[in-house]
Amino acid sequence: MKKNTVVGGVILGLLGTLPVQAQESTDHTIVVQATRVQKDIKDVPQSIDVVTSDDIETNRYQTVADAIKSIPNMVLTTTAGDYHYIQVRGLPRNLEQNNVPIYIDDVPQTSLYGLNLRLSDVESIEFLRGPQGNIYGSNARDGIIVITTKKPSNEPSASVKFGRANYNEKSAQLIASSGVGNNDISAKVAIDHLKRDGFVDNTYLGKTIDEKTQNNIAFSLNWMPETDWSASLYLDYGRIDGGAYPYVPDNPETDRGDDLKAAMEVENIFDQKSKGAALRIGWNMSPQWALNSVTGYRSIESYGRFDLDLSVSPLLTSMSQDA
């Protein structure tokens, strides 16, 4: 399965209504991007929740699914492979497209594959419930998730993280940022690696079904020649290799920590490649008006093979034995 997306748009925002915070005030202000311009969360007339970078660090969220677990009335469901869908308030889902699209720095992730993104360099995540078609288009029928990444810094900096977890999981993350030239250009690179064993044993082949290796790299460039002009370029590439999560018969007495077993004669395979680019140009025409142009490209290729012999759904079993 291959999906390519090219997105282009021009956004005109009125900034004169932005709240002005007095210096002596001690109120905590949360600034959100959901309306395409920066606003205090109290001035956004929508049902919205925000997860900040501090929340991600404190709660050790690793993926979008981890963050969604803290949001009321919103669920991210995973099926075989890296296929996900998001539901808000129990509304029915669409099998062909995501009714709760994810936007990363104003560029939509349009495929139902790859929605459970790794949170390696995120500034904030905004969750909006309800139709958002007036700003984000007709696909945002049930809500929207807006992810804003951290901007590169002009000061040289670097951070390295290592992690260990159950099922022999090993992870590593490197983020480095620095100014370039006369410091009107800043650049950043973020590298993320994860590898773990599977937690579902295939008793027929004598191996686990759903092992996983994931690698991602992102490069961003920010240019601000003048205070009124800015431009940013974002490039990313990711790959997932492993086995598709199998259809294991549901057992109400089975918890995630229990041993899961399946007898499947087909070795599960799931390979996915994704790449994207985004260019944003901004011009502050006056203290009240700003013009932003956002153009993005994203390509995602997914290949999966898994055995449906033991599917809990008779319909799926009758449709395919090796899908």
Coordinates of C-alpha atoms in Angstrom, one line a residue:
M1 CA 0.0 0.0 0.0
K2 CA 1.4 3.4 -1.0
K3 CA 0.0 6.8 -0.3
N4 CA 1.4 10.1 -1.4
T5 CA 0.0 13.5 -0.3
V6 CA 0.8 17.0 -1.4
V7 CA -0.7 19.8 0.7
G8 CA -0.5 23.5 -0.1
G9 CA -2.2 26.4 1.5
V10 CA -2.1 30.0 2.5
I11 CA -3.4 31.1 5.9
L12 CA -4.4 34.7 6.8
G13 CA -4.7 35.3 10.5
L14 CA -5.9 38.2 12.5
L15 CA -3.5 38.6 15.4
G16 CA -4.9 41.8 16.9
T17 CA -7.1 39.9 19.2
L18 CA -4.2 38.1 21.0
P19 CA -4.3 38.6 24.7
V20 CA -1.7 40.8 26.2
Q21 CA -0.3 39.5 29.5
A22 CA 0.8 42.0 32.0
Q23 CA 4.3 41.4 33.4
E24 CA 3.2 41.6 37.0
S25 CA 0.5 38.9 36.5
T26 CA 1.1 35.5 38.0
D27 CA -1.6 33.7 36.0
H28 CA -0.4 30.7 34.0
T29 CA -1.2 31.2 30.3
I30 CA -1.4 28.3 27.9
V31 CA -0.9 29.4 24.3
V32 CA -2.4 27.1 21.6
Q33 CA -2.1 27.0 17.8
A34 CA -5.5 25.2 17.1
T35 CA -7.0 28.2 15.3
R36 CA -4.0 28.7 13.1
V37 CA -2.9 31.7 15.2
Q38 CA -1.5 31.8 18.7
K39 CA -4.2 32.4 21.3
D40 CA -4.7 31.9 25.0
I41 CA -6.5 28.6 25.5
K42 CA -9.3 30.5 27.4
D43 CA -10.1 32.4 24.2
V44 CA -10.6 29.3 22.1
P45 CA -14.4 28.6 22.1
Q46 CA -14.0 24.8 21.7
S47 CA -13.5 21.7 23.7
I48 CA -9.7 21.4 23.9
D49 CA -7.1 19.6 25.9
V50 CA -3.3 20.4 25.8
V51 CA -0.4 18.1 26.6
T52 CA 2.8 20.2 27.0
S53 CA 6.4 19.1 26.7
D54 CA 6.6 19.0 30.5
D55 CA 3.6 16.7 30.6
I56 CA 5.3 14.4 28.1
E57 CA 8.5 14.3 30.1
T58 CA 6.8 13.9 33.5
N59 CA 4.4 11.1 32.4
R60 CA 7.0 9.6 30.1
Y61 CA 4.7 9.5 27.1
Q62 CA 6.5 7.7 24.2
T63 CA 3.8 7.8 21.5
V64 CA 0.6 9.6 20.5
A65 CA -1.3 6.7 21.9
D66 CA 0.2 7.2 25.3
A67 CA -0.9 10.9 25.3
I68 CA -4.4 10.1 24.1
K69 CA -4.9 7.8 27.1
S70 CA -4.9 10.9 29.3
I71 CA -7.6 12.7 27.2
P72 CA -11.3 12.1 28.0
N73 CA -13.6 10.8 25.3
M74 CA -10.8 10.1 22.8
V75 CA -9.5 6.7 21.9
L76 CA -6.8 5.5 19.5
T77 CA -7.3 1.9 18.4
T78 CA -4.7 -0.4 16.8
T79 CA -5.4 -3.3 14.5
A80 CA -3.0 -5.6 12.7
G81 CA 0.1 -3.9 11.6
D82 CA 0.5 -0.1 12.1
Y83 CA -3.1 0.6 11.2
H84 CA -4.8 3.0 13.6
Y85 CA -8.0 5.0 13.9
I86 CA -9.1 7.6 16.4
Q87 CA -12.6 7.9 17.8
V88 CA -14.1 10.8 19.7
R89 CA -17.1 10.4 21.9
G90 CA -17.9 7.0 20.3
L91 CA -18.6 8.4 16.9
P92 CA -18.4 5.8 14.1
R93 CA -15.1 5.5 12.2
N94 CA -14.4 5.6 8.5
L95 CA -12.5 2.7 7.1
E96 CA -10.9 4.7 4.3
Q97 CA -9.8 7.9 6.0
N98 CA -9.1 9.3 9.5
N99 CA -11.9 11.5 10.8
V100 CA -9.6 12.9 13.4
P101 CA -6.5 13.9 11.4
I102 CA -3.1 14.6 13.0
Y103 CA -1.3 17.8 12.0
I104 CA 2.4 18.2 12.6
D105 CA 3.5 21.8 12.2
D106 CA 0.4 22.5 10.0
V107 CA 1.0 19.4 7.7
P108 CA -1.6 16.7 7.9
Q109 CA -0.8 13.0 8.3
T110 CA -3.5 11.6 6.0
S111 CA -2.9 7.9 6.1
L112 CA -4.4 5.5 8.6
Y113 CA -1.0 3.9 8.8
G114 CA 1.6 5.6 11.0
L115 CA -0.7 7.7 13.2
N116 CA 0.9 6.4 16.4
L117 CA 3.9 8.7 16.1
R118 CA 6.9 8.7 18.4
L119 CA 7.1 11.8 20.6
S120 CA 10.8 12.5 20.3
D121 CA 10.9 16.3 19.9
V122 CA 7.4 17.7 20.6
E123 CA 6.6 21.1 22.2
S124 CA 2.9 20.5 22.6
I125 CA -0.1 18.4 21.5
E126 CA -3.6 19.9 21.3
F127 CA -6.7 17.8 21.2
L128 CA -9.9 19.4 19.8
R129 CA -13.3 17.7 19.8
G130 CA -16.0 18.3 17.4
P131 CA -16.0 19.3 13.7
Q132 CA -13.1 21.5 12.6
G133 CA -13.9 21.7 8.9
N134 CA -14.0 25.5 8.8
I135 CA -10.2 25.6 9.5
Y136 CA -8.8 22.1 8.7
G137 CA -11.1 20.8 5.9
S138 CA -13.9 18.2 5.6
N139 CA -11.8 15.3 6.9
A140 CA -11.8 16.8 10.4
R141 CA -15.3 15.6 11.1
D142 CA -14.9 14.5 14.7
G143 CA -11.9 16.5 15.9
I144 CA -8.3 17.3 15.3
I145 CA -4.9 16.7 16.9
V146 CA -2.3 19.5 16.4
I147 CA 1.3 18.6 17.2
T148 CA 3.9 21.4 17.4
T149 CA 7.6 20.5 17.3
K150 CA 10.3 22.4 19.1
K151 CA 12.0 25.1 17.1
P152 CA 15.8 24.9 16.5
S153 CA 17.9 27.0 18.9
N154 CA 20.7 29.4 17.9
E155 CA 22.7 28.3 20.9
P156 CA 24.6 25.0 20.4
S157 CA 22.9 22.2 22.4
A158 CA 22.5 18.5 22.4
S159 CA 20.7 15.8 24.4
V160 CA 21.0 12.0 24.5
K161 CA 18.6 9.6 26.1
F162 CA 18.7 5.8 26.5
G163 CA 16.0 3.5 27.6
R164 CA 15.3 -0.1 28.6
A165 CA 11.9 -1.7 29.1
N166 CA 10.1 -5.1 29.2
Y167 CA 10.4 -7.5 26.3
N168 CA 14.1 -6.6 25.8
E169 CA 13.1 -3.1 24.6
K170 CA 16.0 -0.8 23.9
S171 CA 15.7 2.8 22.8
A172 CA 18.0 5.7 22.1
Q173 CA 17.4 9.4 21.2
L174 CA 19.7 12.1 20.0
I175 CA 18.7 15.8 19.5
A176 CA 21.2 18.4 18.5
S177 CA 20.6 22.1 17.6
S178 CA 22.9 25.0 16.7
G179 CA 23.0 28.4 14.9
V180 CA 24.4 28.6 11.4
G181 CA 26.3 31.6 9.9
N182 CA 25.2 34.9 11.4
N183 CA 22.7 33.2 13.7
D184 CA 19.8 34.2 11.5
I185 CA 19.7 30.4 10.5
S186 CA 19.3 27.6 13.1
A187 CA 19.4 23.9 12.4
K188 CA 18.3 20.8 14.3
V189 CA 18.6 17.1 13.8
A190 CA 16.6 14.5 15.8
I191 CA 17.3 10.7 15.7
D192 CA 15.1 8.1 17.4
H193 CA 15.7 4.4 17.6
L194 CA 13.6 1.6 19.2
K195 CA 13.9 -2.2 19.1
R196 CA 12.0 -4.8 21.1
D197 CA 10.9 -8.4 21.1
G198 CA 7.4 -9.5 20.5
F199 CA 4.9 -10.3 23.3
V200 CA 2.8 -12.8 21.4
D201 CA 4.3 -16.3 21.0
N202 CA 3.6 -18.3 17.8
T203 CA 3.6 -21.9 19.1
Y204 CA 3.5 -23.3 15.5
L205 CA 6.7 -21.6 14.3
G206 CA 8.3 -21.3 17.7
K207 CA 8.9 -17.6 17.6
T208 CA 7.2 -14.3 18.5
I209 CA 4.9 -12.7 16.1
D210 CA 5.1 -9.0 16.7
E211 CA 8.8 -8.0 17.2
K212 CA 9.5 -4.4 16.2
T213 CA 12.4 -2.2 15.0
Q214 CA 11.7 1.4 14.4
N215 CA 14.1 4.2 13.2
N216 CA 13.3 7.9 12.6
I217 CA 15.3 10.9 11.6
A218 CA 14.2 14.5 11.2
F219 CA 16.0 17.6 10.1
S220 CA 14.7 21.1 10.5
L221 CA 16.1 24.5 9.4
N222 CA 14.7 27.8 10.6
W223 CA 15.6 31.1 8.9
M224 CA 14.7 34.6 10.3
P225 CA 16.5 37.3 8.3
E226 CA 14.3 40.0 9.7
T227 CA 11.8 40.3 12.6
D228 CA 8.9 40.4 10.1
W229 CA 10.0 37.4 7.9
S230 CA 10.6 33.8 8.7
A231 CA 10.9 30.5 6.9
S232 CA 11.3 26.9 8.1
L233 CA 12.1 23.6 6.3
Y234 CA 11.3 20.2 7.8
L235 CA 12.5 16.9 6.4
D236 CA 11.8 13.4 8.0
Y237 CA 12.3 9.8 7.2
G238 CA 11.1 6.7 9.2
R239 CA 11.1 3.0 8.9
I240 CA 9.4 0.2 10.8
D241 CA 10.4 -3.5 10.5
G242 CA 8.7 -6.3 12.3
G243 CA 5.7 -8.5 12.6
A244 CA 2.1 -7.4 12.3
Y245 CA 0.1 -7.6 15.6
P246 CA -2.0 -10.8 15.2
Y247 CA -5.7 -11.3 15.7
V248 CA -5.6 -13.1 19.0
P249 CA -8.9 -14.5 20.4
D250 CA -10.2 -12.1 23.0
N251 CA -10.4 -13.3 26.6
P252 CA -12.0 -11.1 29.2
E253 CA -9.7 -12.6 31.9
T254 CA -6.5 -11.8 29.9
D255 CA -4.6 -8.7 30.8
R256 CA -1.8 -7.1 28.8
G257 CA 0.8 -8.6 31.2
D258 CA -0.4 -12.2 30.6
D259 CA 1.2 -14.6 28.1
L260 CA -0.5 -14.5 24.7
K261 CA -0.1 -17.4 22.3
A262 CA -1.2 -18.1 18.8
A263 CA -0.6 -21.0 16.4
M264 CA -0.1 -19.5 12.9
E265 CA 1.6 -21.2 10.0
V266 CA 2.4 -17.9 8.2
E267 CA 5.2 -15.7 9.5
N268 CA 3.9 -12.2 10.2
I269 CA 5.6 -9.4 8.3
F270 CA 5.1 -5.7 8.5
D271 CA 7.4 -3.2 6.8
Q272 CA 6.7 0.5 6.5
K273 CA 8.6 3.5 5.1
S274 CA 7.6 7.1 5.5
K275 CA 9.1 10.3 4.3
G276 CA 8.0 13.9 4.2
A277 CA 8.9 17.5 3.7
A278 CA 7.3 20.8 4.8
L279 CA 8.1 24.4 3.9
R280 CA 6.5 27.3 5.9
I281 CA 7.0 31.0 5.1
G282 CA 5.6 33.7 7.4
W283 CA 5.3 37.4 7.0
N284 CA 4.1 39.8 9.7
M285 CA 2.6 42.5 7.5
S286 CA 1.6 44.6 10.5
P287 CA 1.0 44.3 14.3
Q288 CA -2.5 43.1 13.5
W289 CA -2.0 40.9 10.4
A290 CA 0.2 37.9 9.5
L291 CA 0.4 35.8 6.3
N292 CA 1.6 32.2 6.4
S293 CA 2.1 29.8 3.5
V294 CA 2.5 26.1 4.3
T295 CA 3.3 23.4 1.7
G296 CA 3.9 19.8 2.6
Y297 CA 4.6 16.4 1.0
R298 CA 4.2 13.0 2.6
S299 CA 4.7 9.5 1.3
I300 CA 4.0 6.3 3.2
E301 CA 4.5 2.7 1.9
S302 CA 3.2 -0.2 4.0
Y303 CA 3.5 -4.0 3.4
G304 CA 2.0 -6.5 5.7
R305 CA 1.3 -10.2 5.8
F306 CA -0.4 -12.0 8.6
D307 CA -2.4 -15.2 9.2
L308 CA -6.1 -14.9 9.8
D309 CA -6.8 -18.5 10.5
L310 CA -7.5 -17.8 14.2
S311 CA -9.3 -14.6 13.7
V312 CA -12.1 -13.9 16.2
S313 CA -14.2 -12.6 13.3
P314 CA -15.7 -15.4 11.0
L315 CA -16.1 -12.7 8.3
L316 CA -12.4 -12.0 8.2
T317 CA -11.5 -15.7 8.3
S318 CA -13.7 -16.4 5.3
M319 CA -12.3 -13.4 3.3
S320 CA -8.6 -14.4 3.5
Q321 CA -6.4 -17.0 5.0
D322 CA -3.2 -15.2 4.2
A323 CA -3.9 -11.4 3.9

